[in-house]
CSV table of C-alpha atoms in Angstrom, one decimal:
chain,number,residue,atom,x,y,z
A,1,MET,CA,-15.8,-48.4,-5.6
A,2,PRO,CA,-17.4,-47.3,-2.3
A,3,GLY,CA,-18.8,-50.1,-0.3
A,4,LEU,CA,-20.3,-51.3,3.0
A,5,LEU,CA,-19.9,-54.7,4.7
A,6,VAL,CA,-23.0,-56.0,6.6
A,7,SER,CA,-22.0,-58.0,9.6
A,8,ALA,CA,-23.1,-58.8,13.2
A,9,PRO,CA,-21.8,-59.9,16.5
A,10,ALA,CA,-22.9,-63.5,15.8
A,11,SER,CA,-24.7,-65.8,13.5
A,12,GLY,CA,-28.5,-65.8,13.6
A,13,THR,CA,-28.9,-62.0,13.9
A,14,GLY,CA,-30.7,-61.5,10.6
A,15,LYS,CA,-27.8,-60.1,8.5
A,16,THR,CA,-28.7,-62.2,5.4
A,17,THR,CA,-32.2,-60.9,5.2
A,18,VAL,CA,-31.1,-57.4,6.0
A,19,THR,CA,-28.6,-57.6,3.2
A,20,LEU,CA,-31.2,-58.9,0.8
A,21,GLY,CA,-33.6,-56.2,1.8
A,22,LEU,CA,-31.0,-53.5,1.3
A,23,LEU,CA,-30.0,-54.9,-2.1
A,24,ARG,CA,-33.6,-54.9,-3.3
A,25,ALA,CA,-34.3,-51.4,-1.8
A,26,LEU,CA,-31.2,-49.8,-3.3
A,27,ARG,CA,-31.9,-51.4,-6.7
A,28,GLU,CA,-35.4,-50.0,-6.5
A,29,ALA,CA,-33.8,-46.6,-5.9
A,30,ALA,CA,-32.1,-47.0,-9.3
A,31,LEU,CA,-28.7,-47.8,-7.9
A,32,THR,CA,-26.5,-50.5,-9.4
A,33,VAL,CA,-25.2,-52.5,-6.4
A,34,GLN,CA,-22.5,-55.1,-6.5
A,35,PRO,CA,-23.0,-57.9,-3.9
A,36,PHE,CA,-20.3,-60.0,-2.3
A,37,LYS,CA,-20.2,-62.7,0.3
A,38,CYS,CA,-17.4,-63.2,2.8
A,39,GLY,CA,-16.1,-66.7,3.4
A,40,PRO,CA,-17.1,-70.1,1.9
A,41,ASP,CA,-20.8,-70.0,1.1
A,42,TYR,CA,-22.5,-71.1,-2.1
A,43,ILE,CA,-26.1,-70.5,-1.2
A,44,ASP,CA,-26.3,-66.8,-0.2
A,45,PRO,CA,-24.7,-65.4,-3.4
A,46,ALA,CA,-27.7,-66.8,-5.4
A,47,PHE,CA,-30.1,-64.9,-3.1
A,48,HIS,CA,-27.9,-61.8,-3.6
A,49,ARG,CA,-28.3,-62.1,-7.4
A,50,ALA,CA,-32.1,-62.6,-7.1
A,51,ALA,CA,-32.3,-59.4,-5.0
A,52,CYS,CA,-30.3,-57.1,-7.1
A,53,GLY,CA,-29.8,-58.7,-10.5
A,54,ARG,CA,-26.0,-58.9,-10.5
A,55,PRO,CA,-23.9,-62.0,-9.8
A,56,SER,CA,-22.4,-62.2,-6.3
A,57,PHE,CA,-18.9,-63.3,-5.6
A,58,ASN,CA,-17.1,-64.7,-2.6
A,59,LEU,CA,-14.2,-63.0,-0.9
A,60,ASP,CA,-12.2,-65.3,1.4
A,61,SER,CA,-9.1,-64.1,3.2
A,62,TRP,CA,-8.1,-67.6,4.3
A,63,ALA,CA,-8.3,-69.2,0.9
A,64,MET,CA,-7.5,-66.2,-1.4
A,65,ASP,CA,-4.2,-64.4,-1.7
A,66,GLY,CA,-4.3,-60.6,-1.9
A,67,ALA,CA,-4.1,-60.4,-5.7
A,68,LEU,CA,-7.1,-62.7,-6.1
A,69,LEU,CA,-9.1,-60.9,-3.4
A,70,ASP,CA,-8.5,-57.6,-5.2
A,71,ARG,CA,-9.3,-59.2,-8.6
A,72,VAL,CA,-12.6,-60.6,-7.3
A,73,ALA,CA,-13.5,-57.2,-5.8
A,74,ALA,CA,-12.8,-55.6,-9.2
A,75,GLU,CA,-15.9,-57.4,-10.5
A,76,ALA,CA,-17.8,-54.5,-9.0
A,77,GLY,CA,-17.0,-52.9,-12.3
A,78,ASP,CA,-19.4,-50.1,-13.2
A,79,ALA,CA,-21.6,-50.5,-10.1
A,80,ASP,CA,-22.6,-47.5,-8.0
A,81,MET,CA,-21.6,-49.2,-4.7
A,82,VAL,CA,-20.7,-52.5,-3.1
A,83,LEU,CA,-22.7,-54.3,-0.4
A,84,ALA,CA,-20.9,-57.3,1.0
A,85,GLU,CA,-22.3,-59.7,3.6
A,86,GLY,CA,-20.2,-61.2,6.3
A,87,ALA,CA,-20.3,-64.7,7.7
A,88,MET,CA,-20.8,-65.6,11.4
A,89,GLY,CA,-19.6,-62.7,13.7
A,90,LEU,CA,-17.5,-59.9,12.3
A,91,PHE,CA,-14.2,-61.2,13.9
A,92,ASP,CA,-15.0,-64.9,13.7
A,93,GLY,CA,-12.5,-67.1,11.7
A,94,VAL,CA,-10.0,-69.8,12.2
A,95,ALA,CA,-7.0,-69.8,14.5
A,96,SER,CA,-4.2,-70.2,11.9
A,97,ARG,CA,-3.6,-67.6,9.3
A,98,GLY,CA,-4.3,-68.5,5.7
A,99,ALA,CA,-3.4,-66.8,2.4
A,100,THR,CA,-4.1,-63.2,3.7
A,101,GLY,CA,-6.0,-63.7,6.9
A,102,HIS,CA,-8.1,-65.8,9.2
A,103,GLY,CA,-11.2,-66.0,7.0
A,104,THR,CA,-13.0,-63.2,8.9
A,105,ALA,CA,-15.3,-60.6,7.5
A,106,ALA,CA,-13.1,-58.1,9.3
A,107,ASP,CA,-10.2,-59.1,7.1
A,108,VAL,CA,-12.1,-58.2,4.0
A,109,ALA,CA,-13.4,-54.9,5.5
A,110,ARG,CA,-9.9,-54.0,6.5
A,111,ARG,CA,-8.4,-54.7,3.1
A,112,MET,CA,-11.0,-53.1,1.0
A,113,GLY,CA,-11.7,-50.1,3.3
A,114,TRP,CA,-15.4,-50.9,3.5
A,115,PRO,CA,-17.0,-49.6,6.7
A,116,VAL,CA,-19.1,-52.1,8.6
A,117,LEU,CA,-22.9,-51.9,9.0
A,118,LEU,CA,-23.5,-53.9,12.2
A,119,VAL,CA,-26.8,-55.7,12.6
A,120,LEU,CA,-27.7,-56.0,16.3
A,121,ASP,CA,-30.4,-58.4,17.5
A,122,ILE,CA,-31.6,-56.4,20.6
A,123,SER,CA,-34.2,-58.9,21.7
A,124,GLY,CA,-33.8,-59.3,25.5
A,125,GLN,CA,-31.9,-56.0,26.0
A,126,ALA,CA,-32.2,-52.3,25.4
A,127,GLN,CA,-29.4,-49.8,26.3
A,128,SER,CA,-27.0,-52.6,26.8
A,129,CYS,CA,-26.7,-53.1,23.0
A,130,ALA,CA,-24.6,-49.9,23.0
A,131,ALA,CA,-21.9,-51.7,25.0
A,132,THR,CA,-21.8,-54.4,22.3
A,133,ALA,CA,-21.6,-51.9,19.5
A,134,LEU,CA,-19.0,-49.8,21.3
A,135,GLY,CA,-16.8,-52.9,21.9
A,136,PHE,CA,-17.0,-53.7,18.2
A,137,ALA,CA,-16.1,-50.1,17.2
A,138,ARG,CA,-13.0,-50.1,19.4
A,139,PHE,CA,-11.8,-53.7,19.0
A,140,ASP,CA,-9.8,-53.1,15.8
A,141,PRO,CA,-8.8,-49.5,14.9
A,142,ASP,CA,-8.4,-50.5,11.3
A,143,VAL,CA,-12.0,-51.7,10.9
A,144,THR,CA,-14.5,-48.8,10.9
A,145,ILE,CA,-18.0,-49.4,12.3
A,146,ALA,CA,-20.3,-47.0,10.2
A,147,GLY,CA,-23.2,-47.7,12.4
A,148,VAL,CA,-25.9,-50.2,13.3
A,149,ILE,CA,-29.3,-51.5,12.3
A,150,LEU,CA,-31.4,-52.6,15.2
A,151,ASN,CA,-33.2,-55.9,14.6
A,152,ARG,CA,-36.1,-57.7,16.4
A,153,VAL,CA,-37.3,-54.5,18.1
A,154,ALA,CA,-40.3,-55.3,20.4
A,155,SER,CA,-42.0,-51.8,20.6
A,156,PRO,CA,-41.5,-48.1,20.0
A,157,ARG,CA,-40.4,-47.8,23.7
A,158,HIS,CA,-37.8,-50.6,23.2
A,159,GLU,CA,-36.4,-48.8,20.2
A,160,ARG,CA,-36.2,-45.4,22.1
A,161,LEU,CA,-34.3,-47.0,24.9
A,162,ALA,CA,-31.8,-48.7,22.6
A,163,ARG,CA,-31.3,-45.5,20.6
A,164,ALA,CA,-30.7,-43.6,23.7
A,165,GLY,CA,-27.9,-46.0,24.8
A,166,LEU,CA,-26.3,-45.9,21.3
A,167,ALA,CA,-26.5,-42.1,21.1
A,168,ALA,CA,-24.7,-41.8,24.4
A,169,ALA,CA,-22.0,-44.1,23.0
A,170,GLY,CA,-21.7,-42.1,19.8
A,171,ILE,CA,-22.9,-44.9,17.6
A,172,THR,CA,-25.0,-44.1,14.5
A,173,VAL,CA,-28.3,-45.9,14.1
A,174,PHE,CA,-29.4,-46.3,10.5
A,175,GLY,CA,-32.8,-47.7,11.4
A,176,ALA,CA,-34.7,-50.4,13.3
A,177,LEU,CA,-36.7,-53.4,12.2
A,178,PRO,CA,-39.6,-54.9,14.2
A,179,ARG,CA,-39.5,-58.3,15.8
A,180,HIS,CA,-42.4,-59.7,13.8
A,181,ALA,CA,-41.3,-58.4,10.4
A,182,ASP,CA,-41.5,-61.8,8.6
A,183,LEU,CA,-37.8,-61.6,7.8
A,184,SER,CA,-37.1,-65.3,7.5
A,185,LEU,CA,-36.3,-67.9,4.9
A,186,PRO,CA,-36.7,-71.7,5.0
A,187,GLU,CA,-33.6,-73.7,5.9
A,188,ARG,CA,-32.3,-77.3,5.5
A,189,HIS,CA,-29.2,-79.2,6.6
A,190,LEU,CA,-26.6,-77.1,4.6
A,191,GLY,CA,-28.2,-73.7,5.2
A,192,LEU,CA,-31.0,-71.8,3.4
A,193,VAL,CA,-33.2,-73.7,0.9
A,194,GLN,CA,-31.7,-72.6,-2.4
A,195,ALA,CA,-33.0,-69.5,-4.2
A,196,GLY,CA,-34.0,-71.5,-7.3
A,197,GLU,CA,-36.2,-73.8,-5.2
A,198,GLN,CA,-38.3,-71.1,-3.5
A,199,GLU,CA,-41.6,-70.1,-4.9
A,200,GLY,CA,-42.6,-66.6,-4.3
A,201,LEU,CA,-39.0,-65.5,-3.6
A,202,ASP,CA,-39.3,-62.3,-5.7
A,203,GLN,CA,-42.4,-61.3,-3.7
A,204,ALA,CA,-40.6,-61.9,-0.4
A,205,LEU,CA,-37.6,-59.8,-1.6
A,206,ASP,CA,-40.0,-57.0,-2.5
A,207,ARG,CA,-41.4,-57.1,1.0
A,208,TYR,CA,-37.9,-57.0,2.5
A,209,GLY,CA,-37.1,-54.0,0.2
A,210,ALA,CA,-40.3,-52.2,1.2
A,211,LEU,CA,-39.5,-52.7,4.9
A,212,MET,CA,-36.0,-51.3,4.4
A,213,ARG,CA,-37.4,-48.2,2.6
A,214,GLU,CA,-39.8,-47.7,5.5
A,215,ARG,CA,-37.5,-48.3,8.4
A,216,ILE,CA,-33.9,-47.6,7.2
A,217,ASP,CA,-32.3,-44.3,6.2
A,218,LEU,CA,-31.1,-45.5,2.8
A,219,ALA,CA,-29.5,-42.2,1.9
A,220,ALA,CA,-27.4,-42.4,5.1
A,221,VAL,CA,-26.4,-46.0,4.3
A,222,ARG,CA,-25.3,-44.9,0.8
A,223,ASP,CA,-23.4,-41.9,2.2
A,224,ALA,CA,-21.5,-44.2,4.7
A,225,ALA,CA,-19.9,-46.3,1.9
A,226,ARG,CA,-16.2,-46.0,1.5
A,227,SER,CA,-13.2,-47.8,-0.1
A,228,HIS,CA,-9.5,-47.8,-0.4
A,229,GLY,CA,-9.9,-47.7,-4.2
A,230,ILE,CA,-8.1,-51.0,-4.9
A,231,ARG,CA,-7.4,-51.7,-8.6
A,232,ALA,CA,-6.6,-55.2,-9.8
A,233,GLY,CA,-5.5,-57.0,-13.0
A,234,GLY,CA,-4.9,-60.6,-13.9
A,235,ARG,CA,-7.3,-63.6,-14.1
A,236,LEU,CA,-9.9,-64.8,-11.6
A,237,ALA,CA,-9.0,-68.5,-12.3
A,238,ASP,CA,-7.3,-70.6,-15.0
A,239,PRO,CA,-9.7,-73.1,-16.5
A,240,PRO,CA,-8.9,-76.8,-16.1
A,241,ALA,CA,-9.9,-77.5,-19.7
A,242,GLN,CA,-11.2,-75.7,-22.9
A,243,ARG,CA,-14.7,-77.1,-23.2
A,244,ILE,CA,-16.1,-77.9,-19.7
A,245,ALA,CA,-19.5,-79.6,-19.3
A,246,VAL,CA,-20.8,-78.4,-15.9
A,247,ALA,CA,-23.8,-79.9,-14.2
A,248,GLN,CA,-26.2,-77.2,-13.2
A,249,ASP,CA,-29.5,-77.7,-11.4
A,250,VAL,CA,-30.8,-77.7,-7.8
A,251,ALA,CA,-28.9,-80.9,-7.1
A,252,PHE,CA,-25.6,-79.6,-8.6
A,253,SER,CA,-25.2,-75.9,-7.7
A,254,PHE,CA,-22.3,-75.5,-5.4
A,255,LEU,CA,-19.6,-74.1,-7.7
A,256,TYR,CA,-18.0,-70.8,-6.7
A,257,PRO,CA,-19.0,-68.0,-9.0
A,258,HIS,CA,-15.5,-66.6,-9.3
A,259,LEU,CA,-14.3,-69.9,-10.7
A,260,LEU,CA,-17.0,-70.2,-13.3
A,261,GLU,CA,-16.7,-66.6,-14.3
A,262,GLY,CA,-12.9,-66.9,-14.4
A,263,TRP,CA,-13.1,-69.9,-16.7
A,264,ARG,CA,-15.3,-68.0,-19.0
A,265,GLN,CA,-13.1,-64.9,-19.0
A,266,ALA,CA,-10.1,-67.0,-19.8
A,267,GLY,CA,-11.8,-68.3,-22.9
A,268,ALA,CA,-13.1,-71.7,-21.8
A,269,GLN,CA,-16.5,-72.8,-23.2
A,270,ILE,CA,-18.9,-73.6,-20.4
A,271,MET,CA,-21.5,-76.2,-21.4
A,272,PRO,CA,-24.2,-76.6,-18.8
A,273,PHE,CA,-26.5,-79.6,-18.5
A,274,SER,CA,-29.0,-80.9,-16.0
A,275,PRO,CA,-28.7,-84.4,-14.6
A,276,LEU,CA,-32.1,-84.0,-12.9
A,277,ALA,CA,-33.6,-83.4,-16.3
A,278,ASP,CA,-31.8,-86.5,-17.6
A,279,GLU,CA,-29.6,-84.4,-19.9
A,280,ALA,CA,-26.3,-86.0,-21.0
A,281,PRO,CA,-23.1,-83.9,-21.0
A,282,ALA,CA,-22.0,-82.5,-24.4
A,283,ASP,CA,-20.3,-85.1,-26.6
A,284,ASP,CA,-17.4,-82.8,-27.4
A,285,ALA,CA,-16.6,-81.7,-23.9
A,286,ASP,CA,-13.0,-82.0,-22.8
A,287,LEU,CA,-14.0,-82.3,-19.1
A,288,ILE,CA,-17.1,-83.0,-17.1
A,289,TRP,CA,-17.4,-81.2,-13.8
A,290,LEU,CA,-20.0,-82.3,-11.3
A,291,PRO,CA,-20.3,-79.6,-8.5
A,292,GLY,CA,-21.6,-80.2,-5.1
A,293,GLY,CA,-25.2,-79.7,-4.1
A,294,TYR,CA,-28.0,-81.8,-2.8
A,295,PRO,CA,-27.9,-85.2,-4.7
A,296,GLU,CA,-29.0,-86.9,-1.5
A,297,LEU,CA,-32.4,-85.2,-1.9
A,298,HIS,CA,-32.7,-86.4,-5.5
A,299,ALA,CA,-30.9,-89.7,-5.4
A,300,GLY,CA,-33.9,-91.7,-6.9
A,301,THR,CA,-34.2,-89.3,-9.8
A,302,ILE,CA,-30.5,-89.4,-10.5
A,303,ALA,CA,-30.4,-93.2,-10.3
A,304,GLY,CA,-33.1,-93.3,-12.9
A,305,ALA,CA,-31.5,-90.7,-15.2
A,306,GLN,CA,-30.1,-93.2,-17.7
A,307,HIS,CA,-29.4,-90.7,-20.5
A,308,PHE,CA,-27.2,-88.7,-18.0
A,309,LEU,CA,-25.5,-91.8,-16.5
A,310,THR,CA,-24.8,-93.4,-19.9
A,311,GLY,CA,-23.3,-90.1,-21.3
A,312,LEU,CA,-21.2,-89.8,-18.1
A,313,ARG,CA,-19.8,-93.3,-18.4
A,314,ARG,CA,-19.1,-92.9,-22.1
A,315,HIS,CA,-17.1,-89.7,-21.5
A,316,ALA,CA,-15.1,-91.4,-18.7
A,317,GLU,CA,-13.7,-94.0,-21.1
A,318,ASP,CA,-11.2,-91.5,-22.6
A,319,ARG,CA,-11.7,-88.0,-21.0
A,320,PRO,CA,-11.6,-86.6,-17.5
A,321,VAL,CA,-14.5,-86.4,-15.1
A,322,HIS,CA,-14.3,-84.7,-11.7
A,323,GLY,CA,-16.8,-84.5,-8.9
A,324,GLU,CA,-16.8,-82.2,-5.8
A,325,CYS,CA,-18.7,-83.3,-2.7
A,326,GLY,CA,-22.2,-84.2,-4.0
A,327,GLY,CA,-20.8,-84.7,-7.5
A,328,TYR,CA,-18.2,-87.1,-5.9
A,329,MET,CA,-21.0,-89.1,-4.3
A,330,VAL,CA,-22.8,-89.4,-7.7
A,331,LEU,CA,-19.6,-90.8,-9.3
A,332,GLY,CA,-19.6,-93.7,-6.8
A,333,ASP,CA,-21.3,-97.1,-6.7
A,334,ALA,CA,-24.2,-96.1,-4.4
A,335,LEU,CA,-25.7,-93.3,-2.4
A,336,ILE,CA,-27.6,-94.3,0.7
A,337,GLY,CA,-30.4,-91.9,1.4
A,338,ARG,CA,-31.5,-90.7,4.8
A,339,ASP,CA,-34.2,-93.4,5.0
A,340,GLY,CA,-31.5,-96.1,4.4
A,341,THR,CA,-32.4,-96.8,0.8
A,342,ALA,CA,-29.4,-97.5,-1.4
A,343,HIS,CA,-29.5,-95.8,-4.8
A,344,ARG,CA,-27.3,-97.0,-7.7
A,345,MET,CA,-25.0,-94.2,-8.9
A,346,ALA,CA,-22.6,-93.9,-11.9
A,347,GLY,CA,-20.3,-96.7,-10.6
A,348,LEU,CA,-17.2,-94.9,-11.9
A,349,LEU,CA,-15.5,-95.0,-8.5
A,350,GLY,CA,-15.6,-97.7,-5.8
A,351,LEU,CA,-17.3,-95.3,-3.4
A,352,VAL,CA,-20.4,-95.8,-1.3
A,353,THR,CA,-21.7,-92.8,0.8
A,354,SER,CA,-24.5,-92.6,3.3
A,355,HIS,CA,-26.7,-89.7,4.3
A,356,ALA,CA,-28.5,-92.0,6.9
A,357,ASP,CA,-25.5,-91.8,9.3
A,358,ARG,CA,-25.3,-88.0,9.4
A,359,ARG,CA,-22.1,-86.4,10.8
A,360,LEU,CA,-20.9,-82.9,10.1
A,361,HIS,CA,-17.6,-82.4,8.2
A,362,LEU,CA,-16.8,-78.7,8.2
A,363,GLY,CA,-13.7,-76.5,7.8
A,364,TYR,CA,-11.1,-75.0,5.6
A,365,ARG,CA,-8.8,-77.4,3.8
A,366,ARG,CA,-5.4,-77.4,2.1
A,367,ALA,CA,-4.9,-80.1,-0.6
A,368,GLU,CA,-2.1,-81.4,-2.7
A,369,LEU,CA,-3.1,-83.3,-5.8
A,370,LEU,CA,-1.5,-86.8,-6.0
A,371,ALA,CA,-2.8,-87.2,-9.5
A,372,PRO,CA,-3.9,-84.7,-12.2
A,373,VAL,CA,-7.4,-83.4,-12.5
A,374,ALA,CA,-7.7,-82.4,-16.2
A,375,GLY,CA,-5.4,-79.4,-16.5
A,376,LEU,CA,-4.5,-79.3,-12.8
A,377,ARG,CA,-1.2,-81.2,-12.5
A,378,ALA,CA,-0.2,-83.6,-9.8
A,379,GLY,CA,1.5,-81.7,-7.0
A,380,THR,CA,-0.8,-78.7,-7.4
A,381,MET,CA,-1.6,-77.1,-4.1
A,382,LEU,CA,-5.1,-75.9,-3.5
A,383,ARG,CA,-7.1,-74.1,-0.8
A,384,GLY,CA,-10.8,-74.8,-0.2
A,385,HIS,CA,-13.1,-76.2,2.3
A,386,GLU,CA,-15.3,-79.2,3.3
A,387,PHE,CA,-19.0,-79.0,4.3
A,388,HIS,CA,-21.2,-82.0,4.3
A,389,TYR,CA,-23.1,-84.5,6.5
A,390,SER,CA,-22.6,-87.6,4.5
A,391,THR,CA,-20.3,-90.4,5.6
A,392,ILE,CA,-18.1,-92.8,3.5
A,393,VAL,CA,-19.2,-96.4,3.8
A,394,ALA,CA,-16.7,-97.8,1.3
A,395,GLN,CA,-13.9,-96.3,-0.8
A,396,GLY,CA,-11.8,-98.7,-2.7
A,397,ASP,CA,-9.7,-96.5,-5.0
A,398,PRO,CA,-6.3,-94.7,-4.5
A,399,PRO,CA,-6.5,-91.3,-2.9
A,400,LEU,CA,-6.7,-88.2,-5.1
A,401,MET,CA,-5.1,-85.7,-2.7
A,402,ARG,CA,-3.3,-85.2,0.6
A,403,VAL,CA,-5.5,-83.0,2.7
A,404,THR,CA,-5.0,-81.0,5.9
A,405,ASP,CA,-7.2,-78.7,7.9
A,406,ALA,CA,-6.5,-75.0,8.6
A,407,ASP,CA,-4.2,-75.9,11.5
A,408,GLY,CA,-2.2,-78.5,9.4
A,409,ALA,CA,-3.7,-81.6,10.9
A,410,ALA,CA,-4.3,-84.5,8.4
A,411,VAL,CA,-7.9,-85.0,7.2
A,412,ALA,CA,-9.1,-88.5,6.4
A,413,GLU,CA,-11.3,-87.5,3.4
A,414,THR,CA,-8.7,-87.6,0.6
A,415,GLY,CA,-11.0,-88.2,-2.3
A,416,SER,CA,-10.3,-91.0,-4.8
A,417,ARG,CA,-9.4,-91.7,-8.5
A,418,ARG,CA,-9.8,-94.4,-11.0
A,419,GLY,CA,-8.7,-94.0,-14.6
A,420,TRP,CA,-10.0,-90.7,-16.0
A,421,VAL,CA,-12.3,-90.2,-13.0
A,422,SER,CA,-11.6,-88.3,-9.8
A,423,GLY,CA,-13.5,-86.7,-7.0
A,424,SER,CA,-13.4,-85.6,-3.4
A,425,PHE,CA,-15.4,-83.8,-0.7
A,426,PHE,CA,-13.0,-80.9,-1.1
A,427,HIS,CA,-14.5,-77.7,-2.6
A,428,MET,CA,-11.8,-75.8,-4.5
A,429,ILE,CA,-11.6,-72.0,-4.0
A,430,ALA,CA,-8.1,-71.1,-5.2
A,431,SER,CA,-4.6,-72.4,-5.8
A,432,ALA,CA,-2.4,-72.2,-2.7
């Protein structure tokens, strides 16, 4: 499957909106494009899907072994081409090697054989952008830079000067985007405001696509796509139970697509429900899974969702319930909002969390389960990550897991367990 990986020298250059515009423009050109996202990110894949109509999957070289990376990439299936989006800068990752790499977009490009389309923010420079592009082209001989898209171009003269420098360096330019192109999306504390919360998103994506058709040589972009032709078999993920009730709404949306799709492909029945709509989980579910998300923004609504909370408590009497990050917070006694108001939660764990005292917790994590989580046995080793601003005020139950960061240092957030109920701030990506 031929592909390209959209990356940049750093965060904040516009690669997400460029990716979305390309996905929409290529779809409008009657191409079936399979999107991917490099690294741990739950928000961008939903935008990818909105832009091109196909589910987007994460590819993570730190958390995923080679077989899983290849299997996830095989979800491209019958697409005409792949368009993957990197995270941070092309070569940015962690210091210690993980399952197959350091968590960089370059790791994925190298393994899959996808050339890189580099997005360059040239505000404040002109010909000098060629030195940046040339450095990226020469830094790793196993990573091919197909060319660049110039972003935030101030004027036709500015574009001519930048193109002249890049031509002298032998770097292909696929196009240039003006500085005031309205290529921005609203953000909040964990990244972009979710796709499902944005009114007028489809119209914005149409504008992005139109701009790409006008400013970018889409035929050249397609012709630049390449691949090593990796084939893969096996499963994406083994399900932790047969009938899984999964909370799904704007407060509970941080569940990696390859896990959910893997559970389905393995024969598990996924039974979605919405706590925000006060829906109870299915009575015949074997497991309730509460993903992460933004419960801190909806704590009052969740506290008042008595049908949901009653169903959750009834299930927990004799069957497993697990919460990740935001889902973990909802399983506790109380969630303190940013304004200091304490909201009563499910009370299934002796946990109190606060969003009023905000501190960033971020990074890759290795975890060893100290107790089972449904079909995941005690002793199971997992790879994942942590990303939240909430702090633990009280945690009175035994730890669920032993957790270390990417360098092997112990992490204090171990999760907790009580009876059939478990949870942690750890987001699972793969078995270690």
